[in-house]
């Protein structure tokens, strides 16, 4: 049976059989949202509950030669099916090939005041700044991270001097590491200079040096849809990609579709979705409106994504939330670089699926089944059999499928049948 045809428990059992899950993680999934009240109460202030989002698996991914089940946490129907569907279409050509740059995060240590010779000041204090940074986070260097670079930027018009730190966060996402080091360096410099008063010390969420790239080749033979040949679908996808580069309005929508997959992976693994969004959008400008590019080469549609991806594999919610740990286990406990490559691959797959649907039969046809399911649930259906009965009746006349009809079908099977015949 196909994965999507199994029950939730059968899917969990299959992941255990495939070795993606141990019995303990399987029980975390089977037991429900997996956020003990005591843990939730200690994660945020004024906690009153938890807000569960469904966790699903996008299948069919091959990423750098490895078959990969991708856990995605998302409330929007179709995102998981679409990503898995696109991933299937590039399996024969090797799936997704990724490359990652983890060049460090930026910390901004900002002062009010003026330095006569800022470069000379930095040179005189560089060794001490390095020591302060090491002492602020001793374990970071043991894990291969730490301060990599410091430069000084002056803003004479505002009487502001910035010391810009580049910090390798090791395997962590890095916000805490960078903020801790930046604050310590800020205190040191303030003590060392009579002319500077610390204004702030904080991570910059722009992450131009933490980037993930992924490429995939989709043979024309994998692309036909709605009676269109694969080569035509490929050309139309290339044109759609160009349109996103030309039209800011379209680019915003295309980028939202890419984020459908990226964000769902980032959330599932306990990483910070806002951080990734801030960094990714910061990389865009009028010459570069979107993160993907589509071309045709050797009877294949070739997609490339290049996107800032400041995520980590340890620390914070990644290492504490039971469901996030389970998601990491499903991904075979990737290191930060592999996780970044997986996120980029899911973004590319989401974009490919959306573009193929848009330039062929349109987006609504594929969404309809899940929309009818959500209508059935809004009408009050809870049992799978009830939901399926409502969907099956409504799908016979989708143009008139609305909440009142869904309620009518649910209230009385015969009412539904009579409506269907009317
Ligand atoms: C919907 O969530 C995302 C899409 O609008 C993306 C796109 O248009 O490329 C389908």
PDB file of N, CA and C in Angstrom, residues 125-209:
ATOM      1  N   UNK A 125      43.385  45.983  20.247  1.00  0.00           N
ATOM      2  CA  UNK A 125      42.554  45.217  21.195  1.00  0.00           C
ATOM      3  C   UNK A 125      42.115  43.853  20.660  1.00  0.00           C
ATOM      4  N   UNK A 126      42.584  43.516  19.454  1.00  0.00           N
ATOM      5  CA  UNK A 126      42.055  42.293  18.824  1.00  0.00           C
ATOM      6  C   UNK A 126      42.312  41.045  19.664  1.00  0.00           C
ATOM      7  N   UNK A 127      43.520  40.895  20.187  1.00  0.00           N
ATOM      8  CA  UNK A 127      43.824  39.691  20.973  1.00  0.00           C
ATOM      9  C   UNK A 127      42.926  39.613  22.204  1.00  0.00           C
ATOM     10  N   UNK A 128      42.725  40.751  22.847  1.00  0.00           N
ATOM     11  CA  UNK A 128      41.867  40.755  24.044  1.00  0.00           C
ATOM     12  C   UNK A 128      40.421  40.435  23.661  1.00  0.00           C
ATOM     13  N   UNK A 129      39.969  40.980  22.540  1.00  0.00           N
ATOM     14  CA  UNK A 129      38.594  40.685  22.098  1.00  0.00           C
ATOM     15  C   UNK A 129      38.447  39.180  21.855  1.00  0.00           C
ATOM     16  N   UNK A 130      39.477  38.580  21.241  1.00  0.00           N
ATOM     17  CA  UNK A 130      39.429  37.120  20.991  1.00  0.00           C
ATOM     18  C   UNK A 130      39.354  36.361  22.319  1.00  0.00           C
ATOM     19  N   UNK A 131      40.123  36.817  23.304  1.00  0.00           N
ATOM     20  CA  UNK A 131      40.115  36.129  24.602  1.00  0.00           C
ATOM     21  C   UNK A 131      38.751  36.293  25.295  1.00  0.00           C
ATOM     22  N   UNK A 132      38.216  37.518  25.260  1.00  0.00           N
ATOM     23  CA  UNK A 132      36.912  37.764  25.880  1.00  0.00           C
ATOM     24  C   UNK A 132      35.861  36.856  25.236  1.00  0.00           C
ATOM     25  N   UNK A 133      35.958  36.747  23.931  1.00  0.00           N
ATOM     26  CA  UNK A 133      34.990  35.917  23.205  1.00  0.00           C
ATOM     27  C   UNK A 133      35.111  34.447  23.623  1.00  0.00           C
ATOM     28  N   UNK A 134      36.363  33.962  23.730  1.00  0.00           N
ATOM     29  CA  UNK A 134      36.584  32.560  24.148  1.00  0.00           C
ATOM     30  C   UNK A 134      36.037  32.329  25.553  1.00  0.00           C
ATOM     31  N   UNK A 135      36.325  33.274  26.446  1.00  0.00           N
ATOM     32  CA  UNK A 135      35.900  33.106  27.839  1.00  0.00           C
ATOM     33  C   UNK A 135      34.376  33.185  27.980  1.00  0.00           C
ATOM     34  N   UNK A 136      33.759  33.947  27.075  1.00  0.00           N
ATOM     35  CA  UNK A 136      32.300  34.094  27.170  1.00  0.00           C
ATOM     36  C   UNK A 136      31.601  32.786  26.836  1.00  0.00           C
ATOM     37  N   UNK A 137      32.221  31.970  26.000  1.00  0.00           N
ATOM     38  CA  UNK A 137      31.571  30.720  25.581  1.00  0.00           C
ATOM     39  C   UNK A 137      32.634  29.643  25.369  1.00  0.00           C
ATOM     40  N   UNK A 138      33.228  29.158  26.467  1.00  0.00           N
ATOM     41  CA  UNK A 138      34.384  28.258  26.327  1.00  0.00           C
ATOM     42  C   UNK A 138      34.080  26.992  25.516  1.00  0.00           C
ATOM     43  N   UNK A 139      32.872  26.445  25.657  1.00  0.00           N
ATOM     44  CA  UNK A 139      32.608  25.155  24.997  1.00  0.00           C
ATOM     45  C   UNK A 139      32.489  25.307  23.478  1.00  0.00           C
ATOM     46  N   UNK A 140      32.247  26.540  23.026  1.00  0.00           N
ATOM     47  CA  UNK A 140      32.027  26.722  21.584  1.00  0.00           C
ATOM     48  C   UNK A 140      33.267  26.346  20.773  1.00  0.00           C
ATOM     49  N   UNK A 141      34.434  26.770  21.241  1.00  0.00           N
ATOM     50  CA  UNK A 141      35.664  26.474  20.479  1.00  0.00           C
ATOM     51  C   UNK A 141      35.943  24.977  20.472  1.00  0.00           C
ATOM     52  N   UNK A 142      35.602  24.320  21.608  1.00  0.00           N
ATOM     53  CA  UNK A 142      35.795  22.861  21.642  1.00  0.00           C
ATOM     54  C   UNK A 142      34.986  22.178  20.556  1.00  0.00           C
ATOM     55  N   UNK A 143      33.875  22.807  20.152  1.00  0.00           N
ATOM     56  CA  UNK A 143      33.022  22.221  19.112  1.00  0.00           C
ATOM     57  C   UNK A 143      33.281  22.840  17.745  1.00  0.00           C
ATOM     58  N   UNK A 144      34.424  23.452  17.595  1.00  0.00           N
ATOM     59  CA  UNK A 144      34.801  23.944  16.259  1.00  0.00           C
ATOM     60  C   UNK A 144      34.270  25.327  15.923  1.00  0.00           C
ATOM     61  N   UNK A 145      33.576  25.970  16.873  1.00  0.00           N
ATOM     62  CA  UNK A 145      33.035  27.297  16.590  1.00  0.00           C
ATOM     63  C   UNK A 145      33.902  28.379  17.197  1.00  0.00           C
ATOM     64  N   UNK A 146      33.342  29.592  17.249  1.00  0.00           N
ATOM     65  CA  UNK A 146      34.052  30.689  17.891  1.00  0.00           C
ATOM     66  C   UNK A 146      34.173  31.907  16.983  1.00  0.00           C
ATOM     67  N   UNK A 147      34.823  32.937  17.538  1.00  0.00           N
ATOM     68  CA  UNK A 147      34.981  34.198  16.810  1.00  0.00           C
ATOM     69  C   UNK A 147      35.921  33.997  15.620  1.00  0.00           C
ATOM     70  N   UNK A 148      35.484  34.397  14.449  1.00  0.00           N
ATOM     71  CA  UNK A 148      36.321  34.234  13.264  1.00  0.00           C
ATOM     72  C   UNK A 148      36.935  35.556  12.804  1.00  0.00           C
ATOM     73  N   UNK A 149      36.148  36.618  12.922  1.00  0.00           N
ATOM     74  CA  UNK A 149      36.614  37.864  12.326  1.00  0.00           C
ATOM     75  C   UNK A 149      35.972  39.047  13.059  1.00  0.00           C
ATOM     76  N   UNK A 150      36.693  40.166  13.067  1.00  0.00           N
ATOM     77  CA  UNK A 150      36.122  41.407  13.622  1.00  0.00           C
ATOM     78  C   UNK A 150      36.479  42.534  12.659  1.00  0.00           C
ATOM     79  N   UNK A 151      35.514  43.387  12.361  1.00  0.00           N
ATOM     80  CA  UNK A 151      35.869  44.604  11.626  1.00  0.00           C
ATOM     81  C   UNK A 151      35.153  45.771  12.300  1.00  0.00           C
ATOM     82  N   UNK A 152      35.575  46.960  11.956  1.00  0.00           N
ATOM     83  CA  UNK A 152      34.948  48.134  12.571  1.00  0.00           C
ATOM     84  C   UNK A 152      34.342  49.004  11.478  1.00  0.00           C
ATOM     85  N   UNK A 153      33.124  49.461  11.733  1.00  0.00           N
ATOM     86  CA  UNK A 153      32.402  50.287  10.757  1.00  0.00           C
ATOM     87  C   UNK A 153      31.983  51.560  11.487  1.00  0.00           C
ATOM     88  N   UNK A 154      32.262  52.715  10.874  1.00  0.00           N
ATOM     89  CA  UNK A 154      31.883  53.951  11.563  1.00  0.00           C
ATOM     90  C   UNK A 154      30.734  54.637  10.823  1.00  0.00           C
ATOM     91  N   UNK A 155      29.897  55.302  11.585  1.00  0.00           N
ATOM     92  CA  UNK A 155      28.759  56.060  11.046  1.00  0.00           C
ATOM     93  C   UNK A 155      28.899  57.471  11.608  1.00  0.00           C
ATOM     94  N   UNK A 156      29.847  58.284  11.050  1.00  0.00           N
ATOM     95  CA  UNK A 156      30.145  59.590  11.660  1.00  0.00           C
ATOM     96  C   UNK A 156      28.926  60.496  11.716  1.00  0.00           C
ATOM     97  N   UNK A 157      28.032  60.357  10.744  1.00  0.00           N
ATOM     98  CA  UNK A 157      26.850  61.228  10.717  1.00  0.00           C
ATOM     99  C   UNK A 157      25.971  61.018  11.949  1.00  0.00           C
ATOM    100  N   UNK A 158      26.082  59.841  12.584  1.00  0.00           N
ATOM    101  CA  UNK A 158      25.250  59.553  13.759  1.00  0.00           C
ATOM    102  C   UNK A 158      26.091  59.371  15.019  1.00  0.00           C
ATOM    103  N   UNK A 159      27.383  59.581  14.894  1.00  0.00           N
ATOM    104  CA  UNK A 159      28.278  59.379  16.032  1.00  0.00           C
ATOM    105  C   UNK A 159      28.162  57.950  16.566  1.00  0.00           C
ATOM    106  N   UNK A 160      28.176  57.005  15.629  1.00  0.00           N
ATOM    107  CA  UNK A 160      28.036  55.588  15.996  1.00  0.00           C
ATOM    108  C   UNK A 160      29.237  54.816  15.461  1.00  0.00           C
ATOM    109  N   UNK A 161      29.739  53.918  16.278  1.00  0.00           N
ATOM    110  CA  UNK A 161      30.828  53.016  15.862  1.00  0.00           C
ATOM    111  C   UNK A 161      30.358  51.582  16.095  1.00  0.00           C
ATOM    112  N   UNK A 162      30.475  50.772  15.067  1.00  0.00           N
ATOM    113  CA  UNK A 162      30.040  49.371  15.180  1.00  0.00           C
ATOM    114  C   UNK A 162      31.246  48.439  15.063  1.00  0.00           C
ATOM    115  N   UNK A 163      31.349  47.518  15.993  1.00  0.00           N
ATOM    116  CA  UNK A 163      32.304  46.421  15.842  1.00  0.00           C
ATOM    117  C   UNK A 163      31.496  45.217  15.356  1.00  0.00           C
ATOM    118  N   UNK A 164      31.847  44.738  14.182  1.00  0.00           N
ATOM    119  CA  UNK A 164      31.053  43.662  13.565  1.00  0.00           C
ATOM    120  C   UNK A 164      31.811  42.343  13.706  1.00  0.00           C
ATOM    121  N   UNK A 165      31.208  41.440  14.451  1.00  0.00           N
ATOM    122  CA  UNK A 165      31.857  40.154  14.722  1.00  0.00           C
ATOM    123  C   UNK A 165      31.310  39.094  13.772  1.00  0.00           C
ATOM    124  N   UNK A 166      32.185  38.244  13.266  1.00  0.00           N
ATOM    125  CA  UNK A 166      31.723  37.058  12.539  1.00  0.00           C
ATOM    126  C   UNK A 166      32.022  35.857  13.423  1.00  0.00           C
ATOM    127  N   UNK A 167      30.957  35.124  13.751  1.00  0.00           N
ATOM    128  CA  UNK A 167      31.093  34.048  14.741  1.00  0.00           C
ATOM    129  C   UNK A 167      30.587  32.745  14.140  1.00  0.00           C
ATOM    130  N   UNK A 168      31.419  31.731  14.208  1.00  0.00           N
ATOM    131  CA  UNK A 168      30.996  30.399  13.775  1.00  0.00           C
ATOM    132  C   UNK A 168      30.231  29.753  14.928  1.00  0.00           C
ATOM    133  N   UNK A 169      28.931  29.452  14.723  1.00  0.00           N
ATOM    134  CA  UNK A 169      28.139  28.942  15.854  1.00  0.00           C
ATOM    135  C   UNK A 169      28.260  27.446  16.058  1.00  0.00           C
ATOM    136  N   UNK A 170      29.203  26.788  15.406  1.00  0.00           N
ATOM    137  CA  UNK A 170      29.309  25.331  15.538  1.00  0.00           C
ATOM    138  C   UNK A 170      28.052  24.680  14.994  1.00  0.00           C
ATOM    139  N   UNK A 171      27.511  23.738  15.722  1.00  0.00           N
ATOM    140  CA  UNK A 171      26.323  23.017  15.248  1.00  0.00           C
ATOM    141  C   UNK A 171      25.016  23.715  15.653  1.00  0.00           C
ATOM    142  N   UNK A 172      25.138  24.801  16.438  1.00  0.00           N
ATOM    143  CA  UNK A 172      23.923  25.468  16.930  1.00  0.00           C
ATOM    144  C   UNK A 172      23.366  26.430  15.882  1.00  0.00           C
ATOM    145  N   UNK A 173      22.101  26.802  16.060  1.00  0.00           N
ATOM    146  CA  UNK A 173      21.546  27.862  15.221  1.00  0.00           C
ATOM    147  C   UNK A 173      22.330  29.136  15.464  1.00  0.00           C
ATOM    148  N   UNK A 174      22.587  29.447  16.748  1.00  0.00           N
ATOM    149  CA  UNK A 174      23.608  30.443  17.023  1.00  0.00           C
ATOM    150  C   UNK A 174      23.183  31.746  17.661  1.00  0.00           C
ATOM    151  N   UNK A 175      21.879  32.013  17.787  1.00  0.00           N
ATOM    152  CA  UNK A 175      21.469  33.315  18.322  1.00  0.00           C
ATOM    153  C   UNK A 175      22.017  33.528  19.733  1.00  0.00           C
ATOM    154  N   UNK A 176      21.879  32.515  20.598  1.00  0.00           N
ATOM    155  CA  UNK A 176      22.353  32.693  21.975  1.00  0.00           C
ATOM    156  C   UNK A 176      23.857  32.859  22.034  1.00  0.00           C
ATOM    157  N   UNK A 177      24.548  32.033  21.262  1.00  0.00           N
ATOM    158  CA  UNK A 177      26.008  32.081  21.231  1.00  0.00           C
ATOM    159  C   UNK A 177      26.468  33.480  20.815  1.00  0.00           C
ATOM    160  N   UNK A 178      25.899  33.982  19.727  1.00  0.00           N
ATOM    161  CA  UNK A 178      26.330  35.276  19.191  1.00  0.00           C
ATOM    162  C   UNK A 178      25.974  36.397  20.159  1.00  0.00           C
ATOM    163  N   UNK A 179      24.797  36.335  20.751  1.00  0.00           N
ATOM    164  CA  UNK A 179      24.412  37.405  21.677  1.00  0.00           C
ATOM    165  C   UNK A 179      25.303  37.403  22.927  1.00  0.00           C
ATOM    166  N   UNK A 180      25.613  36.213  23.424  1.00  0.00           N
ATOM    167  CA  UNK A 180      26.473  36.129  24.617  1.00  0.00           C
ATOM    168  C   UNK A 180      27.849  36.727  24.318  1.00  0.00           C
ATOM    169  N   UNK A 181      28.431  36.308  23.203  1.00  0.00           N
ATOM    170  CA  UNK A 181      29.778  36.802  22.867  1.00  0.00           C
ATOM    171  C   UNK A 181      29.733  38.306  22.579  1.00  0.00           C
ATOM    172  N   UNK A 182      28.716  38.743  21.842  1.00  0.00           N
ATOM    173  CA  UNK A 182      28.645  40.168  21.473  1.00  0.00           C
ATOM    174  C   UNK A 182      28.528  41.041  22.721  1.00  0.00           C
ATOM    175  N   UNK A 183      27.701  40.599  23.675  1.00  0.00           N
ATOM    176  CA  UNK A 183      27.544  41.402  24.895  1.00  0.00           C
ATOM    177  C   UNK A 183      28.855  41.463  25.681  1.00  0.00           C
ATOM    178  N   UNK A 184      29.557  40.321  25.745  1.00  0.00           N
ATOM    179  CA  UNK A 184      30.831  40.304  26.486  1.00  0.00           C
ATOM    180  C   UNK A 184      31.843  41.222  25.805  1.00  0.00           C
ATOM    181  N   UNK A 185      31.911  41.171  24.472  1.00  0.00           N
ATOM    182  CA  UNK A 185      32.844  42.037  23.742  1.00  0.00           C
ATOM    183  C   UNK A 185      32.445  43.508  23.942  1.00  0.00           C
ATOM    184  N   UNK A 186      31.145  43.760  23.966  1.00  0.00           N
ATOM    185  CA  UNK A 186      30.657  45.128  24.188  1.00  0.00           C
ATOM    186  C   UNK A 186      31.130  45.675  25.524  1.00  0.00           C
ATOM    187  N   UNK A 187      31.009  44.856  26.571  1.00  0.00           N
ATOM    188  CA  UNK A 187      31.425  45.313  27.907  1.00  0.00           C
ATOM    189  C   UNK A 187      32.933  45.565  27.929  1.00  0.00           C
ATOM    190  N   UNK A 188      33.682  44.673  27.257  1.00  0.00           N
ATOM    191  CA  UNK A 188      35.144  44.846  27.242  1.00  0.00           C
ATOM    192  C   UNK A 188      35.518  46.166  26.552  1.00  0.00           C
ATOM    193  N   UNK A 189      34.949  46.400  25.365  1.00  0.00           N
ATOM    194  CA  UNK A 189      35.346  47.599  24.605  1.00  0.00           C
ATOM    195  C   UNK A 189      34.945  48.869  25.365  1.00  0.00           C
ATOM    196  N   UNK A 190      33.793  48.825  26.000  1.00  0.00           N
ATOM    197  CA  UNK A 190      33.353  50.008  26.749  1.00  0.00           C
ATOM    198  C   UNK A 190      34.360  50.314  27.870  1.00  0.00           C
ATOM    199  N   UNK A 191      34.853  49.250  28.513  1.00  0.00           N
ATOM    200  CA  UNK A 191      35.861  49.465  29.573  1.00  0.00           C
ATOM    201  C   UNK A 191      37.172  49.980  28.988  1.00  0.00           C
ATOM    202  N   UNK A 192      37.494  49.481  27.770  1.00  0.00           N
ATOM    203  CA  UNK A 192      38.816  49.781  27.186  1.00  0.00           C
ATOM    204  C   UNK A 192      38.867  51.172  26.548  1.00  0.00           C
ATOM    205  N   UNK A 193      37.721  51.772  26.284  1.00  0.00           N
ATOM    206  CA  UNK A 193      37.733  53.080  25.605  1.00  0.00           C
ATOM    207  C   UNK A 193      36.976  54.106  26.428  1.00  0.00           C
ATOM    208  N   UNK A 194      37.575  55.257  26.604  1.00  0.00           N
ATOM    209  CA  UNK A 194      36.866  56.308  27.348  1.00  0.00           C
ATOM    210  C   UNK A 194      35.898  57.053  26.427  1.00  0.00           C
ATOM    211  N   UNK A 195      36.017  56.794  25.099  1.00  0.00           N
ATOM    212  CA  UNK A 195      35.187  57.569  24.164  1.00  0.00           C
ATOM    213  C   UNK A 195      33.899  56.874  23.737  1.00  0.00           C
ATOM    214  N   UNK A 196      33.779  55.593  24.045  1.00  0.00           N
ATOM    215  CA  UNK A 196      32.629  54.836  23.517  1.00  0.00           C
ATOM    216  C   UNK A 196      31.683  54.413  24.636  1.00  0.00           C
ATOM    217  N   UNK A 197      30.358  54.581  24.374  1.00  0.00           N
ATOM    218  CA  UNK A 197      29.329  54.076  25.303  1.00  0.00           C
ATOM    219  C   UNK A 197      28.499  53.035  24.561  1.00  0.00           C
ATOM    220  N   UNK A 198      28.361  51.869  25.172  1.00  0.00           N
ATOM    221  CA  UNK A 198      27.661  50.771  24.496  1.00  0.00           C
ATOM    222  C   UNK A 198      26.190  51.127  24.270  1.00  0.00           C
ATOM    223  N   UNK A 199      25.742  51.004  23.018  1.00  0.00           N
ATOM    224  CA  UNK A 199      24.323  51.225  22.708  1.00  0.00           C
ATOM    225  C   UNK A 199      23.590  49.883  22.701  1.00  0.00           C
ATOM    226  N   UNK A 200      24.148  48.900  22.023  1.00  0.00           N
ATOM    227  CA  UNK A 200      23.535  47.569  22.007  1.00  0.00           C
ATOM    228  C   UNK A 200      24.525  46.546  21.451  1.00  0.00           C
ATOM    229  N   UNK A 201      24.213  45.277  21.745  1.00  0.00           N
ATOM    230  CA  UNK A 201      25.008  44.178  21.188  1.00  0.00           C
ATOM    231  C   UNK A 201      24.036  43.063  20.835  1.00  0.00           C
ATOM    232  N   UNK A 202      23.974  42.716  19.556  1.00  0.00           N
ATOM    233  CA  UNK A 202      22.916  41.777  19.142  1.00  0.00           C
ATOM    234  C   UNK A 202      23.280  41.074  17.833  1.00  0.00           C
ATOM    235  N   UNK A 203      22.813  39.844  17.723  1.00  0.00           N
ATOM    236  CA  UNK A 203      22.900  39.089  16.464  1.00  0.00           C
ATOM    237  C   UNK A 203      22.243  39.875  15.335  1.00  0.00           C
ATOM    238  N   UNK A 204      22.843  39.854  14.156  1.00  0.00           N
ATOM    239  CA  UNK A 204      22.125  40.321  12.965  1.00  0.00           C
ATOM    240  C   UNK A 204      21.452  39.109  12.338  1.00  0.00           C
ATOM    241  N   UNK A 205      20.133  39.224  12.108  1.00  0.00           N
ATOM    242  CA  UNK A 205      19.439  38.076  11.506  1.00  0.00           C
ATOM    243  C   UNK A 205      19.702  37.936  10.007  1.00  0.00           C
ATOM    244  N   UNK A 206      20.419  38.869   9.428  1.00  0.00           N
ATOM    245  CA  UNK A 206      20.836  38.631   8.044  1.00  0.00           C
ATOM    246  C   UNK A 206      21.945  37.590   8.153  1.00  0.00           C
ATOM    247  N   UNK A 207      21.874  36.584   7.351  1.00  0.00           N
ATOM    248  CA  UNK A 207      22.874  35.506   7.499  1.00  0.00           C
ATOM    249  C   UNK A 207      23.455  35.191   6.121  1.00  0.00           C
ATOM    250  N   UNK A 208      24.158  36.170   5.511  1.00  0.00           N
ATOM    251  CA  UNK A 208      24.621  35.950   4.143  1.00  0.00           C
ATOM    252  C   UNK A 208      25.663  34.832   4.034  1.00  0.00           C
ATOM    253  N   UNK A 209      26.285  34.471   5.164  1.00  0.00           N
ATOM    254  CA  UNK A 209      27.331  33.443   5.091  1.00  0.00           C
ATOM    255  C   UNK A 209      26.834  32.054   5.481  1.00  0.00           C
TER     256      UNK A 209
END
